[in-house]
Tab-separated table of C-alpha atoms and ligand atoms in Angstrom:
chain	number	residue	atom	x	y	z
E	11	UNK	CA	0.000	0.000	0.000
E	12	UNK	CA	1.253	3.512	-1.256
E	13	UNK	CA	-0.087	6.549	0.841
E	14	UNK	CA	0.351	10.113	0.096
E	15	UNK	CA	-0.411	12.622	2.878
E	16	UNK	CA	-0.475	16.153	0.894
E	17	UNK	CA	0.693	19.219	2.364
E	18	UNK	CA	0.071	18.634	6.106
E	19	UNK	CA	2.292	20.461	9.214
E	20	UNK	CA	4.766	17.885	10.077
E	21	UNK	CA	5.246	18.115	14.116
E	22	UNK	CA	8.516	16.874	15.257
E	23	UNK	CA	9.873	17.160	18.706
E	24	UNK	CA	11.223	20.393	18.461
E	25	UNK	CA	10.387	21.909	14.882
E	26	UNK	CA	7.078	22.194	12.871
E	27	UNK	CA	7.253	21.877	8.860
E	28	UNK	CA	4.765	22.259	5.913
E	29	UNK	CA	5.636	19.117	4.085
E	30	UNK	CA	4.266	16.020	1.492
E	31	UNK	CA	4.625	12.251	3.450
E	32	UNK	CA	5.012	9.607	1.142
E	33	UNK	CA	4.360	5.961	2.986
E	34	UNK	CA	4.955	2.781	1.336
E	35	UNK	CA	5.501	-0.777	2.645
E	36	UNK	CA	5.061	-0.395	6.341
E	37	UNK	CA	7.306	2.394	6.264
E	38	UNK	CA	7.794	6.515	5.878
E	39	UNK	CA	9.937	6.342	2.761
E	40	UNK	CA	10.376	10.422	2.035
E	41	UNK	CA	8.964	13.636	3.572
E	42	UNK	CA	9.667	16.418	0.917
E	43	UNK	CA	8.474	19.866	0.467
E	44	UNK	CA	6.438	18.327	-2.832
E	45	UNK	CA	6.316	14.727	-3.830
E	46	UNK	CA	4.929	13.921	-6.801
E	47	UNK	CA	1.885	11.362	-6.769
E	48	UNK	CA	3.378	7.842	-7.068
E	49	UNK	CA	0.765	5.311	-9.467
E	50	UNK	CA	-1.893	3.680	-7.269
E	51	UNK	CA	-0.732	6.162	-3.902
E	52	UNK	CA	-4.021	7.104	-2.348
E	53	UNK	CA	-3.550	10.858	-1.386
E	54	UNK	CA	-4.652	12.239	1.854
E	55	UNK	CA	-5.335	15.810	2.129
E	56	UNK	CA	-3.655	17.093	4.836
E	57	UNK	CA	-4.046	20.740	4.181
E	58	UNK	CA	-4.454	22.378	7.890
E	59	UNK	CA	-4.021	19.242	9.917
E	60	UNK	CA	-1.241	18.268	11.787
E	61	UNK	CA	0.839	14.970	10.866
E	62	UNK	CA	2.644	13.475	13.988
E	63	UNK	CA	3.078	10.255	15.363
E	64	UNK	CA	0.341	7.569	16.051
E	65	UNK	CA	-0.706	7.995	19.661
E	66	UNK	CA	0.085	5.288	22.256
E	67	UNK	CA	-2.318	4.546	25.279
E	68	UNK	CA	-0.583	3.049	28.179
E	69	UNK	CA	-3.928	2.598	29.978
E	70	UNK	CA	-6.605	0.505	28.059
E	71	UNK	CA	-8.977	-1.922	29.312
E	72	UNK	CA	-10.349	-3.655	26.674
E	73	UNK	CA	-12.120	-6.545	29.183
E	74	UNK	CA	-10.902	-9.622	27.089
E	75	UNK	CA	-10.953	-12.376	28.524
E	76	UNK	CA	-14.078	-12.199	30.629
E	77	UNK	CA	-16.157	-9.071	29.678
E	78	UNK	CA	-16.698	-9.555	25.938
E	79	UNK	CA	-20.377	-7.765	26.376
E	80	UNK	CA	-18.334	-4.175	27.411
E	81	UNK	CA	-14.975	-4.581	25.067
E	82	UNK	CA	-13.246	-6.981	22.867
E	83	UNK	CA	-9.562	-6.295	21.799
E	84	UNK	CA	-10.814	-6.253	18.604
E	85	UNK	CA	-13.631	-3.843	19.380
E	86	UNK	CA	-10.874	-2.154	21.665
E	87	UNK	CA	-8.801	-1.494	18.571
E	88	UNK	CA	-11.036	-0.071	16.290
E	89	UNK	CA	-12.102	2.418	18.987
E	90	UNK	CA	-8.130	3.235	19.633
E	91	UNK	CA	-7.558	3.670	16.089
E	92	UNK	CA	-10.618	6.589	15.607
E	93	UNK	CA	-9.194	7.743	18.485
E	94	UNK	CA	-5.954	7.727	16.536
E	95	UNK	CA	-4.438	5.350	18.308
E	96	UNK	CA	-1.388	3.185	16.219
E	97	UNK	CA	-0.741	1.616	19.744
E	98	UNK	CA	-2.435	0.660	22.731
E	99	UNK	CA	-1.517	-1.187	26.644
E	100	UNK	CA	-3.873	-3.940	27.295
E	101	UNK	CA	-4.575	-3.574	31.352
E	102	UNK	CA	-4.690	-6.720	33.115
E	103	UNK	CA	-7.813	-6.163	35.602
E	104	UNK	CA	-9.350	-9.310	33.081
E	105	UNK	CA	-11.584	-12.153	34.249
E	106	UNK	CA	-8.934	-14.135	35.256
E	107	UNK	CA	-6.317	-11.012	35.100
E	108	UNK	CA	-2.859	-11.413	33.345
E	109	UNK	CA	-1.031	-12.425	35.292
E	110	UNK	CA	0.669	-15.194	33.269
E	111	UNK	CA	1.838	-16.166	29.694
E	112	UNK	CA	-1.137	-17.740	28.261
E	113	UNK	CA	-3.122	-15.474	29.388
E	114	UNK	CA	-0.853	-12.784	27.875
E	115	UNK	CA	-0.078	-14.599	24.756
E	116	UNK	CA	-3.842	-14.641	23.963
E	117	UNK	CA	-4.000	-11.851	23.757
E	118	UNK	CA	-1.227	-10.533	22.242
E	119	UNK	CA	-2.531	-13.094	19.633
E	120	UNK	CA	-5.757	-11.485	19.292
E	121	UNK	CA	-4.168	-7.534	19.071
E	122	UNK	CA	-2.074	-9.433	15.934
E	123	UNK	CA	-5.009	-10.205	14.513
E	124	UNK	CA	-7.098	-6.344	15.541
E	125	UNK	CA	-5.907	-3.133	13.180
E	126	UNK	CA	-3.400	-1.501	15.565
E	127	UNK	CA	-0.498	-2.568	18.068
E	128	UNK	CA	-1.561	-4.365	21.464
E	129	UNK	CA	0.893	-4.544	24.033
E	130	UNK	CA	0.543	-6.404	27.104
E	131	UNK	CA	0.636	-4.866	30.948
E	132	UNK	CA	0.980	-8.351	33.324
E	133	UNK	CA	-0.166	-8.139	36.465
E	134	UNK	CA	2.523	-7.314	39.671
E	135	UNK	CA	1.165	-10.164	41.563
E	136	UNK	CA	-0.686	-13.420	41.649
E	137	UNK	CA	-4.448	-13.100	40.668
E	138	UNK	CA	-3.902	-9.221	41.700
E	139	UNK	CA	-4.594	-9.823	45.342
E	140	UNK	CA	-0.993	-8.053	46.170
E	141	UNK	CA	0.362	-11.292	47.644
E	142	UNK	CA	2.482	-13.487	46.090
E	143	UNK	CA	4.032	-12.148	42.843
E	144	UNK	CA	3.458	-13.196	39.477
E	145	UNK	CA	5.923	-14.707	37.325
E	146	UNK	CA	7.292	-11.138	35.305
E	147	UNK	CA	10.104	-12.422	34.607
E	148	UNK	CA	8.333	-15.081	31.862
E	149	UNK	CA	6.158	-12.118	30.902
E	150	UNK	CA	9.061	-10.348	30.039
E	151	UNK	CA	10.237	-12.742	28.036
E	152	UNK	CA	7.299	-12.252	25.554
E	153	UNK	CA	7.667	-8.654	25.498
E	154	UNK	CA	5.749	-7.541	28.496
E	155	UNK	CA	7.302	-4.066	29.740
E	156	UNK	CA	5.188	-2.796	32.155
E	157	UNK	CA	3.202	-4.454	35.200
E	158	UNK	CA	0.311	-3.185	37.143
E	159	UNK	CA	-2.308	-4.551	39.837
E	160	UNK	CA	-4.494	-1.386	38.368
E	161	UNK	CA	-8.125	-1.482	39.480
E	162	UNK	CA	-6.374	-1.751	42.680
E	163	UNK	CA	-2.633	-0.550	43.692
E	164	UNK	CA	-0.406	-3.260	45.701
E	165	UNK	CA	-1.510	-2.297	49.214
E	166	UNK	CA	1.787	-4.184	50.954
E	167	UNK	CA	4.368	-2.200	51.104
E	168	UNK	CA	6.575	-5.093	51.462
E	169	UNK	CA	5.046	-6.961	48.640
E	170	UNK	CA	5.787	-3.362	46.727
E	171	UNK	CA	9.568	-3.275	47.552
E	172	UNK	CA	10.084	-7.015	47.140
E	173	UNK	CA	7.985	-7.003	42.980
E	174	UNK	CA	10.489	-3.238	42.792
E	175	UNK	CA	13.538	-5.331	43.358
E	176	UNK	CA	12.689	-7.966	41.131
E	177	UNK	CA	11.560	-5.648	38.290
E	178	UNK	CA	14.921	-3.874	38.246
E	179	UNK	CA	16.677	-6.275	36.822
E	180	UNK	CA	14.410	-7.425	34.163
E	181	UNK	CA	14.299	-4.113	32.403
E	182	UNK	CA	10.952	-3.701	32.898
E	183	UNK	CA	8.987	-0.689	34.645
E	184	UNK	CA	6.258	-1.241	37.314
E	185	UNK	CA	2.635	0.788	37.229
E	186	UNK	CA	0.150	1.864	40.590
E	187	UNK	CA	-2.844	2.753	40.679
E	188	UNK	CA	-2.979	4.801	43.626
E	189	UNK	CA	-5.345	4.481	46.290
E	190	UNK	CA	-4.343	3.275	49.945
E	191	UNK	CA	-7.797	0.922	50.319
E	192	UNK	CA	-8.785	1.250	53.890
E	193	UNK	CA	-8.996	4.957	53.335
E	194	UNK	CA	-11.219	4.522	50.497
E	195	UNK	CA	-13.437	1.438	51.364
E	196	UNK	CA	-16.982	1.557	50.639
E	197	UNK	CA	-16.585	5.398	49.048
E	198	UNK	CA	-18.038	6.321	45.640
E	199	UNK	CA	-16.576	9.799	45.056
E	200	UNK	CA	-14.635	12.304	46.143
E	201	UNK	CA	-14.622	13.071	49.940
E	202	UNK	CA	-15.796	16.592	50.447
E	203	UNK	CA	-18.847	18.913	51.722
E	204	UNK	CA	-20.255	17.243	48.740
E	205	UNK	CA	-20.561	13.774	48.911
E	206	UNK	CA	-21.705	14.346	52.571
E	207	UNK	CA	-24.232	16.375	51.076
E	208	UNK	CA	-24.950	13.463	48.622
E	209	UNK	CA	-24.662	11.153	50.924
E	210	UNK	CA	-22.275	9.318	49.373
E	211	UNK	CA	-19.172	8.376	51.366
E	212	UNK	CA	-16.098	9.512	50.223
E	213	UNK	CA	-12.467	8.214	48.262
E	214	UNK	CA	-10.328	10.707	49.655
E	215	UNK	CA	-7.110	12.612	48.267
E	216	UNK	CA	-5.130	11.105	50.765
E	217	UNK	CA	-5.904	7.705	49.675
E	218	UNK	CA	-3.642	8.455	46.751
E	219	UNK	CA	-0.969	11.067	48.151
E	220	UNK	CA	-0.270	8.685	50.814
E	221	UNK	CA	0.190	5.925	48.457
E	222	UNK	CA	2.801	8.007	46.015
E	223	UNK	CA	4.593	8.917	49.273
E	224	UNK	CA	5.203	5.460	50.424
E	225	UNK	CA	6.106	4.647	46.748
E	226	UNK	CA	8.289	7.413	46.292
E	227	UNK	CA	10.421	5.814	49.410
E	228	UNK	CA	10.680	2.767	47.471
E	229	UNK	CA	11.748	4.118	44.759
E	230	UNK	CA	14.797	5.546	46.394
E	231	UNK	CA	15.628	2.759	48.002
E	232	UNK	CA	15.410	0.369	45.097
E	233	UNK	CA	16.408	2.558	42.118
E	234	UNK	CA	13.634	0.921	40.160
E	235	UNK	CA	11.815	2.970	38.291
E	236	UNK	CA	7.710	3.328	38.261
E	237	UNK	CA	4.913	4.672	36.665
E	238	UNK	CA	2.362	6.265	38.285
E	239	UNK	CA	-1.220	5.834	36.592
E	240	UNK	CA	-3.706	8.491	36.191
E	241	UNK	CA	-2.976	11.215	39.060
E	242	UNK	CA	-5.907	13.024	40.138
E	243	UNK	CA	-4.504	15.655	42.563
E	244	UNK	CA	-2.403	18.751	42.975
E	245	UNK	CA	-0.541	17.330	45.953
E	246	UNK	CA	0.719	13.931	44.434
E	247	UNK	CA	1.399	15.571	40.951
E	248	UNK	CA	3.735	17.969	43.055
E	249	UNK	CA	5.344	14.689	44.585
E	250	UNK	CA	6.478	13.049	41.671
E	251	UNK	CA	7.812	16.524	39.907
E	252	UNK	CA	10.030	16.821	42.765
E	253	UNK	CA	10.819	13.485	42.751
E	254	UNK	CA	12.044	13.545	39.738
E	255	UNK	CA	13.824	16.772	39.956
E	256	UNK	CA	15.801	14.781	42.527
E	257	UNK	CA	16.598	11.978	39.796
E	258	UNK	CA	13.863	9.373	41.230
E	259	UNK	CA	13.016	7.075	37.871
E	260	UNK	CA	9.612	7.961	38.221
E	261	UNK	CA	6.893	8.637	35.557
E	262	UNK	CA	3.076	9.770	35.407
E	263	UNK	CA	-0.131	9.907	33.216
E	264	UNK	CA	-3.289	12.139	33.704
E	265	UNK	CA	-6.137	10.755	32.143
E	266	UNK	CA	-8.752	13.479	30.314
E	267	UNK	CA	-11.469	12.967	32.527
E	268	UNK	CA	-9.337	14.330	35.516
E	269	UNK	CA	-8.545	17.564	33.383
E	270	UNK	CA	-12.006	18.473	32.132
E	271	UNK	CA	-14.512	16.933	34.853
E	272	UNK	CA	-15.451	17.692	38.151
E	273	UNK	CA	-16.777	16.201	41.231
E	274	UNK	CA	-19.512	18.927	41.204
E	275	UNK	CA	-21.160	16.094	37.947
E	276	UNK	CA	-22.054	13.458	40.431
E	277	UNK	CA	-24.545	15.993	42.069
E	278	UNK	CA	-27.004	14.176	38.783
E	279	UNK	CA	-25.837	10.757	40.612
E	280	UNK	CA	-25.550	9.829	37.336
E	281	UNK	CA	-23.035	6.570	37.273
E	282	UNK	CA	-21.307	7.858	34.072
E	283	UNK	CA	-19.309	10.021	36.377
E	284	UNK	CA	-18.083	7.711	38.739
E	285	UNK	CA	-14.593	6.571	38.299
E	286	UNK	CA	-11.572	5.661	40.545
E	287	UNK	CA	-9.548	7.402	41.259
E	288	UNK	CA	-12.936	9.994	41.808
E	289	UNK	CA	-13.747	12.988	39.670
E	290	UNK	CA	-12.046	15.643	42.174
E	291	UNK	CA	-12.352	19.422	43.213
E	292	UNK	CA	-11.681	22.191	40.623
E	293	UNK	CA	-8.881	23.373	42.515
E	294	UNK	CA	-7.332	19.672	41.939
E	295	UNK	CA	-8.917	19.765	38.330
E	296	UNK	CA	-6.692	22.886	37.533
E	297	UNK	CA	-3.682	21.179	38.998
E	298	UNK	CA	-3.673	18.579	37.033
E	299	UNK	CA	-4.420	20.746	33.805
E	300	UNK	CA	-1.445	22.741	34.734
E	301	UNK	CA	0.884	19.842	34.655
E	302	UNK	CA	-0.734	18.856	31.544
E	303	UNK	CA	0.394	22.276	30.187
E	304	UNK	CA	3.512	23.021	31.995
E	305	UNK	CA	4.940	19.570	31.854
E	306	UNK	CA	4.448	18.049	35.226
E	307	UNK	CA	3.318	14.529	34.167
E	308	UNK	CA	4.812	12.339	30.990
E	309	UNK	CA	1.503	11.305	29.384
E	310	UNK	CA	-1.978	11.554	28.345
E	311	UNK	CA	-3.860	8.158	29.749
E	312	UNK	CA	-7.330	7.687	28.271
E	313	UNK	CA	-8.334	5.267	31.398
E	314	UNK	CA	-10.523	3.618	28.912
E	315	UNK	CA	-13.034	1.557	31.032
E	316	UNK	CA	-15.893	0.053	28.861
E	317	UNK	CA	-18.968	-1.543	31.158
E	318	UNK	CA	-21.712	-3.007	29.045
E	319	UNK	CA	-25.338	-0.913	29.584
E	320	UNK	CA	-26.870	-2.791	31.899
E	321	UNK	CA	-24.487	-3.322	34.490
E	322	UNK	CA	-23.633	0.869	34.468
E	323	UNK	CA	-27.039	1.781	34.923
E	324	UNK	CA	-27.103	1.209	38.746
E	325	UNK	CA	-27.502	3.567	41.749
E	326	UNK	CA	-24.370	5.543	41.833
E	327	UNK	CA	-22.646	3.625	45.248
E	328	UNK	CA	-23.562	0.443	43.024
E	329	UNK	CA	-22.215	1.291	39.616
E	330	UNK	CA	-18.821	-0.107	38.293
E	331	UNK	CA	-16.344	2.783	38.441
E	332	UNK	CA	-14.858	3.443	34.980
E	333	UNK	CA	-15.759	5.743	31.678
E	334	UNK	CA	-14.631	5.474	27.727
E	335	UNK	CA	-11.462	7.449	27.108
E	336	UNK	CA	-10.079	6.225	23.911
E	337	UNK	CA	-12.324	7.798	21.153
E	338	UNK	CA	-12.105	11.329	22.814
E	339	UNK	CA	-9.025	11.704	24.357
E	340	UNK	CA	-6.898	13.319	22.145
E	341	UNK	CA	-9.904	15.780	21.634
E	342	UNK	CA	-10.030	16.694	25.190
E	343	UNK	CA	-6.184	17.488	25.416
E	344	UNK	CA	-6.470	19.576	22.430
E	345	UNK	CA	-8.820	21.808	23.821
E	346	UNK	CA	-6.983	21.877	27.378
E	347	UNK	CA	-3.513	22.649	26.271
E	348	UNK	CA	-5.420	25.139	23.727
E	349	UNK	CA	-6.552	27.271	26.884
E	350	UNK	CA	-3.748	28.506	26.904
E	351	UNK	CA	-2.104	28.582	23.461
E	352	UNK	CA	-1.998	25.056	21.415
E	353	UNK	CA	1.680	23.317	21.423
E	354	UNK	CA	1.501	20.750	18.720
E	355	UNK	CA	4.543	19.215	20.469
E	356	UNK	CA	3.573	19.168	23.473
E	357	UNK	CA	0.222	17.628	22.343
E	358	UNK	CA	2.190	14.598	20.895
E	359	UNK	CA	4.726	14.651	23.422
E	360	UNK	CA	1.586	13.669	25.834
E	361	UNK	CA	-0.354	11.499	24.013
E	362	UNK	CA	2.424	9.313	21.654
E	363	UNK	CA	6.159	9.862	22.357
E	364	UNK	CA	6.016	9.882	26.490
E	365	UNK	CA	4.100	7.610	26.318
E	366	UNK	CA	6.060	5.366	23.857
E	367	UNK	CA	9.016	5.812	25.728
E	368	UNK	CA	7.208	4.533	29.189
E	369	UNK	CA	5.756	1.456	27.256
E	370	UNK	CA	9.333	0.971	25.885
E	371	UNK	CA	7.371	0.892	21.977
E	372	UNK	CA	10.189	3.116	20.424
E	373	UNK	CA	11.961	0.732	19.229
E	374	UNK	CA	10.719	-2.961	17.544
E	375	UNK	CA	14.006	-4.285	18.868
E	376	UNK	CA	13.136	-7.864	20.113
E	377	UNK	CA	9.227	-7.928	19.439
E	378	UNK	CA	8.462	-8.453	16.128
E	379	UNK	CA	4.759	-8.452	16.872
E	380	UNK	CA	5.116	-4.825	17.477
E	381	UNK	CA	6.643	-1.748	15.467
E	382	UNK	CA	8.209	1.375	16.521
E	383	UNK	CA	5.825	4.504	17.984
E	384	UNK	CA	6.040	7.412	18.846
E	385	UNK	CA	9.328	8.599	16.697
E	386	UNK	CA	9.512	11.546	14.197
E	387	UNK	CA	8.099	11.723	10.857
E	388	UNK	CA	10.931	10.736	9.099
E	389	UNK	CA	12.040	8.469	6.261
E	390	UNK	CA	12.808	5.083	7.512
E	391	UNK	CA	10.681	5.348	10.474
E	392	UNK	CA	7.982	2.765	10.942
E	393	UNK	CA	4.645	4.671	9.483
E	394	UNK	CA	2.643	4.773	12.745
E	395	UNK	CA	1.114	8.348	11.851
E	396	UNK	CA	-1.712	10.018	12.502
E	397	UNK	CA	-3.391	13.330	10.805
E	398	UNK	CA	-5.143	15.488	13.296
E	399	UNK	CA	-7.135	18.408	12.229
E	400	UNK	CA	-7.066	21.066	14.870
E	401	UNK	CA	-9.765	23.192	12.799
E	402	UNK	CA	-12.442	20.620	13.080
E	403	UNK	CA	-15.609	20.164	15.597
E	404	UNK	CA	-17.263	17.043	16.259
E	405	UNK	CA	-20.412	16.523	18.249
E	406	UNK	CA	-19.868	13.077	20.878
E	407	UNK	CA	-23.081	10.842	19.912
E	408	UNK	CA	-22.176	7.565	21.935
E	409	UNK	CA	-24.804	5.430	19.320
E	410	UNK	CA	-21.679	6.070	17.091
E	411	UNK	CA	-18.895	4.889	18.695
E	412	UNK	CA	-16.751	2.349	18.028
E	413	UNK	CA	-16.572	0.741	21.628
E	414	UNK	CA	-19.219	-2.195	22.124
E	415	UNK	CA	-20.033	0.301	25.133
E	416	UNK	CA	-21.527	3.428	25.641
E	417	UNK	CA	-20.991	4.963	29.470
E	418	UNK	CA	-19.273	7.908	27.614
E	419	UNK	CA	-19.582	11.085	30.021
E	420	UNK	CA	-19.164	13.437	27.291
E	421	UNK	CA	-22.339	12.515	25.553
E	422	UNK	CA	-23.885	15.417	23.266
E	423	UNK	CA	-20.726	17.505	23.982
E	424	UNK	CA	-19.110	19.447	20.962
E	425	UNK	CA	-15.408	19.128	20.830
E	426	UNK	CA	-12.665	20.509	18.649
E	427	UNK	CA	-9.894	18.942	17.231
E	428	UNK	CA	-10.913	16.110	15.143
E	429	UNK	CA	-8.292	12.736	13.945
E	430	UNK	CA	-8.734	12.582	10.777
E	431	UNK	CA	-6.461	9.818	9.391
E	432	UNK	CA	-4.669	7.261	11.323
E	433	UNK	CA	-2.076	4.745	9.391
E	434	UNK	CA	-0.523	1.654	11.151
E	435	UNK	CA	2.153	-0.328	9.971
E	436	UNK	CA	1.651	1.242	6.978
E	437	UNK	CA	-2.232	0.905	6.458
E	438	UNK	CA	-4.915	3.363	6.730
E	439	UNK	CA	-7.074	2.129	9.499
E	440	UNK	CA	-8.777	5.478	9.810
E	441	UNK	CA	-9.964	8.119	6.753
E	442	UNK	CA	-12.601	11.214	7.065
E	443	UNK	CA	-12.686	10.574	10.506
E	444	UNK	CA	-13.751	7.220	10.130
E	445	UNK	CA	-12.882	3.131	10.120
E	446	UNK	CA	-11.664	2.411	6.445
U	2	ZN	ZN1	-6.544	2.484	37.762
């Protein structure tokens, strides 16, 4: 297949360029001022849109095995790749979770067989019940490169330090969700004046600052590095910046609904809003959209938590906590970083190189089931592109997404900034905004 993106702006790391991409084989094979039309290229008209990198989610669960009714990974990836997606993580909060290599190798198997590239997180420990760890070391071995308990963060601290020390040495980087459990047993939201107005009891800010603090410790005592999934507040996103202005190998991801939601929604009660970590104050809400815009946190994380209809639509303390992130993601941290003048670098900084580099997708190296994201747009380069067209509106109607679910909390909102194309491995996937 010969694709010819016309006249798009290129956006590198550093440097923005008008340019012509030509993409043939699996590959970018020449980015030229003008490149004339090969025979058989199908041309893309890039004119105002920005060509960059695919982006790469390191926090997608697509519920297979176990939950086929809310996501498949085939489902999963078509979603992803509307999204503009070229990669995606695979969380392993499955029915059983993945915690060991047949379990992972199915489905790495089935993300061969979906239209982008699945990766694999395994689980830290046996069954995720933070006791007895699981065997990483095999995972490794079939390209696994991160590990998470997420739906729940390893509680132990000695069961923390011991899976820290065992990662180190495998190359491979370790993920928390972060929430200390007895302090947020039984709650629903965020604790505030408003969830005792509501009635609802409470997941507190605490839960997770005290759980970053005690893994920060770690950290330095170890030297292994970590990734800390989708911050929600001011306190722990100061935490990790100066942890790493220490030199601590630490990482983090916001996810969107943290930046443009908050817990002021579940006054409705409406279970579309209930997520963990909770929907939190707006003073956290601009915190984290000021480290989305200043550079306090690595990547974008799109969280994205399919439920099927009917078990979502439950009183609010009953609902599953989770929303969809994937199809509107990129959308929502368009118009954030826009507030306050749009970085096209920055925007693919967030949502495909950081996180490339976490997930350790750069490079193909010794995974030949994957290819490399999140690089420039340059010749030789795997083609994992996407064209993104910061002009465009689009209204969220969840009877047209791609996800078998729908517990979307941005129905009937109008966003801006609109993917357009995505290519993987050298295919279009994704063309006028939608599945090829
Ligand atoms: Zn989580």
């Amino acid at each position: 297949m010969t694709i010819l993106l016309r006249q798009g702006t290129v956006i590198g790391s550093d440097a923005h360029h008008s340019a012509d991409v030509l993409i043939r084989d699996g590959l970018v094979v020449e980015v030229a001022e003008r490149i004339d039309r090969p025979a058989g290229a199908t041309v893309i008209d890039a004119h105002g849109c920005w060509i960059g990198p695919g982006f790469v989610d390191l926090h997608t669960h697509l519920r297979e095995p176990g939950a086929e009714e809310a996501e498949t990974v085939e489902s999963g990836a078509r979603a992803g790749a509307v999204g503009g997606y070229s990669a995606l993580v695979a969380m392993p909060n499955t029915e059983p979770p993945l915690d060991n290599v047949a379990l992972v190798s199915h489905v790495l198997a089935q993300g061969r067989r979906s239209i982008l590239d699945v990766a694999v997180a395994g689980a830290i420990t046996q069954g995720r019940r933070g006791e007895l760890l699981a065997p990483m070391a095999e995972m490794a071995r079939l390209g696994v490169r991160l590990f998470t308990d997420d739906g729940d963060g390893v509680q132990s601290a000695s069961v923390m330090r011991r899976a820290l020390e065992y990662a180190k040495p495998l190359g491979v980087r370790l993920a928390q969700h972060c929430e200390e459990a007895t302090l947020v047993a039984g709650g629903s939201m965020n604790e505030s004046p408003l969830s005792g107005r509501l009635g609802l009891s409470g997941r507190p800010a605490l839960a997770e600052v005290v759980m970053v603090l005690r893994d920060l410790e770690l950290v330095r005592l170890t030297g292994a590095p970590l990734h800390f999934l989708h911050l929600s507040t001011g306190r722990s996103l100061a935490l990790v910046a100066a942890a790493r202005a220490e030199g601590l190998p630490v990482t983090c991801e916001v996810a969107p609904h943290h930046f443009t939601l908050d817990e002021g929604a579940c006054d409705s009660y409406d279970p579309h809003f209930k997520v963990h970590p909770p929907l939190r104050s707006p003073s956290d809400v601009a915190a984290v959209r000021r480290a989305l815009v200043e550079g306090g946190c690595d990547a974008v994380a799109s969280d994205h938590a399919p439920h099927a209809p009917e078990r979502k639509d439950l009183a609010f303390d009953e609902a599953p906590a989770g929303m969809l992130g994937l199809e509107h993601a990129a959308s929502l941290t368009f118009e954030a970083l826009g507030a306050t003048g749009p970085s096209a670098s920055r925007f693919f900084e967030l949502l495909s190189r950081g996180p490339a580099r976490i997930a350790q997708l750069r490079q193909s190296d010794d995974r030949p089931s994957h290819s490399a994201h999140g690089g420039e747009v340059a010749a030789g380069e795997d083609a994992n592109l996407v064209v993104f067209d910061p002009g465009a509106t689009w209204r969220v109607d969840p009877g047209r997404l791609q996800s078998r679910a729908r517990n979307t909390p941005y129905a009937g909102r109008v966003l801006t900034g609109q993917v357009r194309a995505t290519i993987v491995r050298g295919a279009l996937v994704v063309s006028d905004a939608g599945l090829v």
